[in-house]
mmCIF file with all atom_site columns, C-alpha atoms in Angstrom:
data_model
loop_
_atom_site.group_PDB
_atom_site.id
_atom_site.type_symbol
_atom_site.label_atom_id
_atom_site.label_alt_id
_atom_site.label_comp_id
_atom_site.label_asym_id
_atom_site.label_entity_id
_atom_site.label_seq_id
_atom_site.pdbx_PDB_ins_code
_atom_site.Cartn_x
_atom_site.Cartn_y
_atom_site.Cartn_z
_atom_site.occupancy
_atom_site.B_iso_or_equiv
_atom_site.pdbx_formal_charge
_atom_site.auth_seq_id
_atom_site.auth_comp_id
_atom_site.auth_asym_id
_atom_site.auth_atom_id
_atom_site.pdbx_PDB_model_num
ATOM 1   C CA . MET A 1 1   ? -25.713 41.501  -29.502 1.00 47.00 ? 1   MET A CA 1
ATOM 2   C CA . ARG A 1 2   ? -27.702 38.777  -31.076 1.00 51.00 ? 2   ARG A CA 1
ATOM 3   C CA . GLY A 1 3   ? -25.394 38.668  -34.100 1.00 52.00 ? 3   GLY A CA 1
ATOM 4   C CA . GLU A 1 4   ? -22.344 38.294  -31.787 1.00 49.00 ? 4   GLU A CA 1
ATOM 5   C CA . ARG A 1 5   ? -23.941 35.447  -29.822 1.00 48.00 ? 5   ARG A CA 1
ATOM 6   C CA . ALA A 1 6   ? -24.876 33.687  -32.988 1.00 52.00 ? 6   ALA A CA 1
ATOM 7   C CA . LYS A 1 7   ? -21.314 33.969  -34.296 1.00 52.00 ? 7   LYS A CA 1
ATOM 8   C CA . SER A 1 8   ? -19.512 32.817  -31.062 1.00 51.00 ? 8   SER A CA 1
ATOM 9   C CA . PRO A 1 9   ? -19.320 29.077  -30.927 1.00 56.00 ? 9   PRO A CA 1
ATOM 10  C CA . ASP A 1 10  ? -20.437 27.154  -27.921 1.00 58.00 ? 10  ASP A CA 1
ATOM 11  C CA . LEU A 1 11  ? -17.244 26.245  -26.028 1.00 57.00 ? 11  LEU A CA 1
ATOM 12  C CA . ARG A 1 12  ? -18.730 23.316  -24.114 1.00 63.00 ? 12  ARG A CA 1
ATOM 13  C CA . PRO A 1 13  ? -18.729 20.614  -26.912 1.00 61.00 ? 13  PRO A CA 1
ATOM 14  C CA . ALA A 1 14  ? -15.171 21.721  -27.828 1.00 61.00 ? 14  ALA A CA 1
ATOM 15  C CA . GLU A 1 15  ? -14.049 21.441  -24.291 1.00 57.00 ? 15  GLU A CA 1
ATOM 16  C CA . GLU A 1 16  ? -15.625 17.940  -23.883 1.00 55.00 ? 16  GLU A CA 1
ATOM 17  C CA . ALA A 1 17  ? -13.956 16.837  -27.129 1.00 59.00 ? 17  ALA A CA 1
ATOM 18  C CA . ARG A 1 18  ? -10.565 18.174  -25.998 1.00 57.00 ? 18  ARG A CA 1
ATOM 19  C CA . ARG A 1 19  ? -10.658 16.672  -22.545 1.00 54.00 ? 19  ARG A CA 1
ATOM 20  C CA . GLY A 1 20  ? -12.642 13.582  -23.268 1.00 62.00 ? 20  GLY A CA 1
ATOM 21  C CA . VAL A 1 21  ? -15.409 11.936  -21.313 1.00 61.00 ? 21  VAL A CA 1
ATOM 22  C CA . ALA A 1 22  ? -13.163 11.206  -18.281 1.00 62.00 ? 22  ALA A CA 1
ATOM 23  C CA . GLY A 1 23  ? -12.216 14.834  -18.000 1.00 62.00 ? 23  GLY A CA 1
ATOM 24  C CA . THR A 1 24  ? -15.762 15.904  -18.163 1.00 62.00 ? 24  THR A CA 1
ATOM 25  C CA . ARG A 1 25  ? -16.790 13.356  -15.471 1.00 62.00 ? 25  ARG A CA 1
ATOM 26  C CA . PHE A 1 26  ? -13.923 14.540  -13.322 1.00 60.00 ? 26  PHE A CA 1
ATOM 27  C CA . LEU A 1 27  ? -15.047 18.151  -13.614 1.00 61.00 ? 27  LEU A CA 1
ATOM 28  C CA . ALA A 1 28  ? -18.700 17.297  -12.956 1.00 63.00 ? 28  ALA A CA 1
ATOM 29  C CA . ALA A 1 29  ? -17.615 15.308  -9.781  1.00 59.00 ? 29  ALA A CA 1
ATOM 30  C CA . VAL A 1 30  ? -15.660 18.231  -8.549  1.00 59.00 ? 30  VAL A CA 1
ATOM 31  C CA . ALA A 1 31  ? -18.427 20.646  -9.232  1.00 62.00 ? 31  ALA A CA 1
ATOM 32  C CA . SER A 1 32  ? -20.917 18.577  -7.327  1.00 61.00 ? 32  SER A CA 1
ATOM 33  C CA . GLY A 1 33  ? -18.574 18.453  -4.355  1.00 56.00 ? 33  GLY A CA 1
ATOM 34  C CA . GLY A 1 34  ? -17.369 14.876  -4.646  1.00 61.00 ? 34  GLY A CA 1
ATOM 35  C CA . VAL A 1 35  ? -13.617 15.305  -4.762  1.00 63.00 ? 35  VAL A CA 1
ATOM 36  C CA . ALA A 1 36  ? -13.039 11.680  -3.801  1.00 63.00 ? 36  ALA A CA 1
ATOM 37  C CA . VAL A 1 37  ? -15.265 10.485  -6.640  1.00 61.00 ? 37  VAL A CA 1
ATOM 38  C CA . ALA A 1 38  ? -13.430 12.825  -9.055  1.00 62.00 ? 38  ALA A CA 1
ATOM 39  C CA . ARG A 1 39  ? -10.094 11.503  -8.037  1.00 64.00 ? 39  ARG A CA 1
ATOM 40  C CA . PHE A 1 40  ? -11.305 7.910   -8.362  1.00 61.00 ? 40  PHE A CA 1
ATOM 41  C CA . LEU A 1 41  ? -12.633 8.668   -11.920 1.00 62.00 ? 41  LEU A CA 1
ATOM 42  C CA . ALA A 1 42  ? -9.390  10.350  -12.884 1.00 64.00 ? 42  ALA A CA 1
ATOM 43  C CA . ALA A 1 43  ? -7.270  7.474   -11.570 1.00 61.00 ? 43  ALA A CA 1
ATOM 44  C CA . VAL A 1 44  ? -9.444  4.961   -13.457 1.00 60.00 ? 44  VAL A CA 1
ATOM 45  C CA . ALA A 1 45  ? -9.173  7.066   -16.665 1.00 63.00 ? 45  ALA A CA 1
ATOM 46  C CA . SER A 1 46  ? -5.507  7.224   -16.401 1.00 63.00 ? 46  SER A CA 1
ATOM 47  C CA . GLY A 1 47  ? -5.268  3.499   -16.186 1.00 57.00 ? 47  GLY A CA 1
ATOM 48  C CA . GLY A 1 48  ? -4.345  3.193   -12.533 1.00 62.00 ? 48  GLY A CA 1
ATOM 49  C CA . VAL A 1 49  ? -6.964  0.847   -11.087 1.00 62.00 ? 49  VAL A CA 1
ATOM 50  C CA . ALA A 1 50  ? -4.762  0.313   -8.004  1.00 63.00 ? 50  ALA A CA 1
ATOM 51  C CA . VAL A 1 51  ? -4.391  4.043   -7.351  1.00 60.00 ? 51  VAL A CA 1
ATOM 52  C CA . ALA A 1 52  ? -8.202  4.361   -7.727  1.00 61.00 ? 52  ALA A CA 1
ATOM 53  C CA . ARG A 1 53  ? -8.788  1.623   -5.202  1.00 64.00 ? 53  ARG A CA 1
ATOM 54  C CA . PHE A 1 54  ? -6.271  3.208   -2.873  1.00 62.00 ? 54  PHE A CA 1
ATOM 55  C CA . LEU A 1 55  ? -8.132  6.578   -3.100  1.00 61.00 ? 55  LEU A CA 1
ATOM 56  C CA . THR A 1 56  ? -11.477 4.937   -2.508  1.00 63.00 ? 56  THR A CA 1
ATOM 57  C CA . ALA A 1 57  ? -10.173 2.926   0.482   1.00 61.00 ? 57  ALA A CA 1
ATOM 58  C CA . VAL A 1 58  ? -8.707  6.060   2.128   1.00 61.00 ? 58  VAL A CA 1
ATOM 59  C CA . THR A 1 59  ? -12.011 7.845   1.587   1.00 60.00 ? 59  THR A CA 1
ATOM 60  C CA . ARG A 1 60  ? -14.238 5.125   2.883   1.00 59.00 ? 60  ARG A CA 1
ATOM 61  C CA . ARG A 1 61  ? -12.347 2.798   5.241   1.00 58.00 ? 61  ARG A CA 1
ATOM 62  C CA . GLY A 1 62  ? -9.129  4.477   6.268   1.00 59.00 ? 62  GLY A CA 1
ATOM 63  C CA . MET A 1 63  ? -5.487  4.087   5.583   1.00 62.00 ? 63  MET A CA 1
ATOM 64  C CA . ALA A 1 64  ? -5.148  0.524   6.909   1.00 60.00 ? 64  ALA A CA 1
ATOM 65  C CA . VAL A 1 65  ? -7.184  -0.890  3.970   1.00 60.00 ? 65  VAL A CA 1
ATOM 66  C CA . ALA A 1 66  ? -5.638  1.398   1.558   1.00 60.00 ? 66  ALA A CA 1
ATOM 67  C CA . ARG A 1 67  ? -2.218  0.287   2.529   1.00 62.00 ? 67  ARG A CA 1
ATOM 68  C CA . PHE A 1 68  ? -3.201  -3.260  2.143   1.00 63.00 ? 68  PHE A CA 1
ATOM 69  C CA . LEU A 1 69  ? -4.505  -2.695  -1.345  1.00 62.00 ? 69  LEU A CA 1
ATOM 70  C CA . MET A 1 70  ? -1.402  -0.812  -2.359  1.00 64.00 ? 70  MET A CA 1
ATOM 71  C CA . ALA A 1 71  ? 0.817   -3.642  -0.937  1.00 63.00 ? 71  ALA A CA 1
ATOM 72  C CA . VAL A 1 72  ? -1.115  -6.231  -2.949  1.00 63.00 ? 72  VAL A CA 1
ATOM 73  C CA . ALA A 1 73  ? -0.705  -4.053  -6.058  1.00 65.00 ? 73  ALA A CA 1
ATOM 74  C CA . ARG A 1 74  ? 3.021   -3.249  -5.576  1.00 64.00 ? 74  ARG A CA 1
ATOM 75  C CA . ARG A 1 75  ? 4.781   -5.865  -3.450  1.00 60.00 ? 75  ARG A CA 1
ATOM 76  C CA . GLY A 1 76  ? 2.668   -9.004  -3.178  1.00 60.00 ? 76  GLY A CA 1
ATOM 77  C CA . VAL A 1 77  ? 0.363   -10.793 -0.892  1.00 60.00 ? 77  VAL A CA 1
ATOM 78  C CA . ALA A 1 78  ? 2.808   -11.549 1.893   1.00 60.00 ? 78  ALA A CA 1
ATOM 79  C CA . GLU A 1 79  ? 3.456   -7.858  2.757   1.00 60.00 ? 79  GLU A CA 1
ATOM 80  C CA . ALA A 1 80  ? -0.165  -7.105  2.301   1.00 59.00 ? 80  ALA A CA 1
ATOM 81  C CA . ARG A 1 81  ? -1.010  -9.768  4.908   1.00 61.00 ? 81  ARG A CA 1
ATOM 82  C CA . PHE A 1 82  ? 1.561   -8.283  7.247   1.00 62.00 ? 82  PHE A CA 1
ATOM 83  C CA . LEU A 1 83  ? -0.021  -4.887  6.967   1.00 59.00 ? 83  LEU A CA 1
ATOM 84  C CA . ALA A 1 84  ? -3.467  -6.293  7.412   1.00 61.00 ? 84  ALA A CA 1
ATOM 85  C CA . ALA A 1 85  ? -2.419  -8.188  10.565  1.00 59.00 ? 85  ALA A CA 1
ATOM 86  C CA . ASP A 1 86  ? -0.625  -5.018  11.844  1.00 58.00 ? 86  ASP A CA 1
ATOM 87  C CA . ALA A 1 87  ? -3.800  -2.952  11.384  1.00 59.00 ? 87  ALA A CA 1
ATOM 88  C CA . LEU A 1 88  ? -6.472  -5.498  12.454  1.00 58.00 ? 88  LEU A CA 1
ATOM 89  C CA . ARG A 1 89  ? -4.849  -7.457  15.241  1.00 55.00 ? 89  ARG A CA 1
ATOM 90  C CA . GLY A 1 90  ? -1.978  -5.366  16.519  1.00 52.00 ? 90  GLY A CA 1
ATOM 91  C CA . VAL A 1 91  ? 1.762   -5.038  15.965  1.00 50.00 ? 91  VAL A CA 1
ATOM 92  C CA . VAL A 1 92  ? 2.537   -8.108  18.099  1.00 49.00 ? 92  VAL A CA 1
ATOM 93  C CA . GLU A 1 93  ? 0.746   -10.543 15.962  1.00 48.00 ? 93  GLU A CA 1
ATOM 94  C CA . ALA A 1 94  ? 2.028   -9.079  12.746  1.00 46.00 ? 94  ALA A CA 1
ATOM 95  C CA . ARG A 1 95  ? 5.593   -9.189  13.923  1.00 52.00 ? 95  ARG A CA 1
ATOM 96  C CA . PHE A 1 96  ? 5.232   -12.781 15.080  1.00 54.00 ? 96  PHE A CA 1
ATOM 97  C CA . PRO A 1 97  ? 6.853   -14.345 11.949  1.00 54.00 ? 97  PRO A CA 1
ATOM 98  C CA . ALA A 1 98  ? 9.775   -11.972 12.419  1.00 56.00 ? 98  ALA A CA 1
ATOM 99  C CA . ALA A 1 99  ? 10.093  -12.921 16.038  1.00 56.00 ? 99  ALA A CA 1
ATOM 100 C CA . VAL A 1 100 ? 10.072  -16.611 15.261  1.00 56.00 ? 100 VAL A CA 1
ATOM 101 C CA . THR A 1 101 ? 12.867  -16.068 12.630  1.00 55.00 ? 101 THR A CA 1
ATOM 102 C CA . ARG A 1 102 ? 14.919  -14.091 15.208  1.00 58.00 ? 102 ARG A CA 1
ATOM 103 C CA . PHE A 1 103 ? 14.288  -16.755 17.906  1.00 59.00 ? 103 PHE A CA 1
ATOM 104 C CA . LEU A 1 104 ? 15.550  -19.587 15.593  1.00 58.00 ? 104 LEU A CA 1
ATOM 105 C CA . ALA A 1 105 ? 18.533  -17.499 14.625  1.00 58.00 ? 105 ALA A CA 1
ATOM 106 C CA . GLY A 1 106 ? 19.167  -17.010 18.322  1.00 59.00 ? 106 GLY A CA 1
ATOM 107 C CA . LYS A 1 107 ? 18.925  -20.686 18.884  1.00 58.00 ? 107 LYS A CA 1
ATOM 108 C CA . ALA A 1 108 ? 21.487  -21.271 16.180  1.00 55.00 ? 108 ALA A CA 1
ATOM 109 C CA . VAL A 1 109 ? 23.902  -18.828 17.739  1.00 53.00 ? 109 VAL A CA 1
ATOM 110 C CA . SER A 1 110 ? 23.244  -20.500 21.194  1.00 58.00 ? 110 SER A CA 1
ATOM 111 C CA . ALA A 1 111 ? 24.125  -23.974 19.695  1.00 55.00 ? 111 ALA A CA 1
ATOM 112 C CA . VAL A 1 112 ? 27.408  -22.658 18.221  1.00 54.00 ? 112 VAL A CA 1
ATOM 113 C CA . ASP A 1 113 ? 28.209  -21.016 21.723  1.00 58.00 ? 113 ASP A CA 1
ATOM 114 C CA . GLY A 1 114 ? 27.432  -24.328 23.406  1.00 57.00 ? 114 GLY A CA 1
ATOM 115 C CA . VAL A 1 115 ? 29.779  -26.154 21.157  1.00 56.00 ? 115 VAL A CA 1
ATOM 116 C CA . ARG A 1 116 ? 32.498  -23.623 21.871  1.00 59.00 ? 116 ARG A CA 1
ATOM 117 C CA . LYS A 1 117 ? 31.861  -23.937 25.728  1.00 62.00 ? 117 LYS A CA 1
ATOM 118 C CA . ALA A 1 118 ? 31.937  -27.743 25.449  1.00 62.00 ? 118 ALA A CA 1
ATOM 119 C CA . GLY A 1 119 ? 35.278  -27.509 23.497  1.00 61.00 ? 119 GLY A CA 1
ATOM 120 C CA . MET A 1 120 ? 36.753  -25.233 26.081  1.00 60.00 ? 120 MET A CA 1
ATOM 121 C CA . GLU A 1 121 ? 35.755  -27.632 28.917  1.00 63.00 ? 121 GLU A CA 1
ATOM 122 C CA . ALA A 1 122 ? 37.268  -30.460 27.061  1.00 63.00 ? 122 ALA A CA 1
ATOM 123 C CA . VAL A 1 123 ? 40.468  -28.616 26.564  1.00 59.00 ? 123 VAL A CA 1
ATOM 124 C CA . CYS A 1 124 ? 40.494  -27.558 30.271  1.00 61.00 ? 124 CYS A CA 1
ATOM 125 C CA . ALA A 1 125 ? 39.750  -31.136 31.325  1.00 62.00 ? 125 ALA A CA 1
ATOM 126 C CA . SER A 1 126 ? 42.537  -32.526 29.075  1.00 60.00 ? 126 SER A CA 1
ATOM 127 C CA . SER A 1 127 ? 45.081  -29.998 30.300  1.00 61.00 ? 127 SER A CA 1
ATOM 128 C CA . ALA A 1 128 ? 44.130  -30.673 34.009  1.00 60.00 ? 128 ALA A CA 1
ATOM 129 C CA . ARG A 1 129 ? 45.049  -34.383 33.582  1.00 57.00 ? 129 ARG A CA 1
#
């Protein structure tokens, strides 16, 4: 028995060398029960800081902050601000810029309709003479 143990190599250093420090930290975090920490470390190790922040935000603060961070990372600040306003102040305030745009577009359509009506009235007035 003792001869067999002495001959068999310790697999732990080989495993650490194969997986690297990040893999070892991930396994340690999972073993200690911190799956969120493990996912964060794995995301940072793979080079995805945005994904790591997303996972942390989901764990700590909820989906609203996580969506904000992902929007900043992927699409830019404007969409991130929209999502933040949607989450913090409600859908009405978040959709305010869209409503203003639609209102102005509606005013433009109303102006065109007004010109048409005025033209029709002018035609009717001239034909009545």
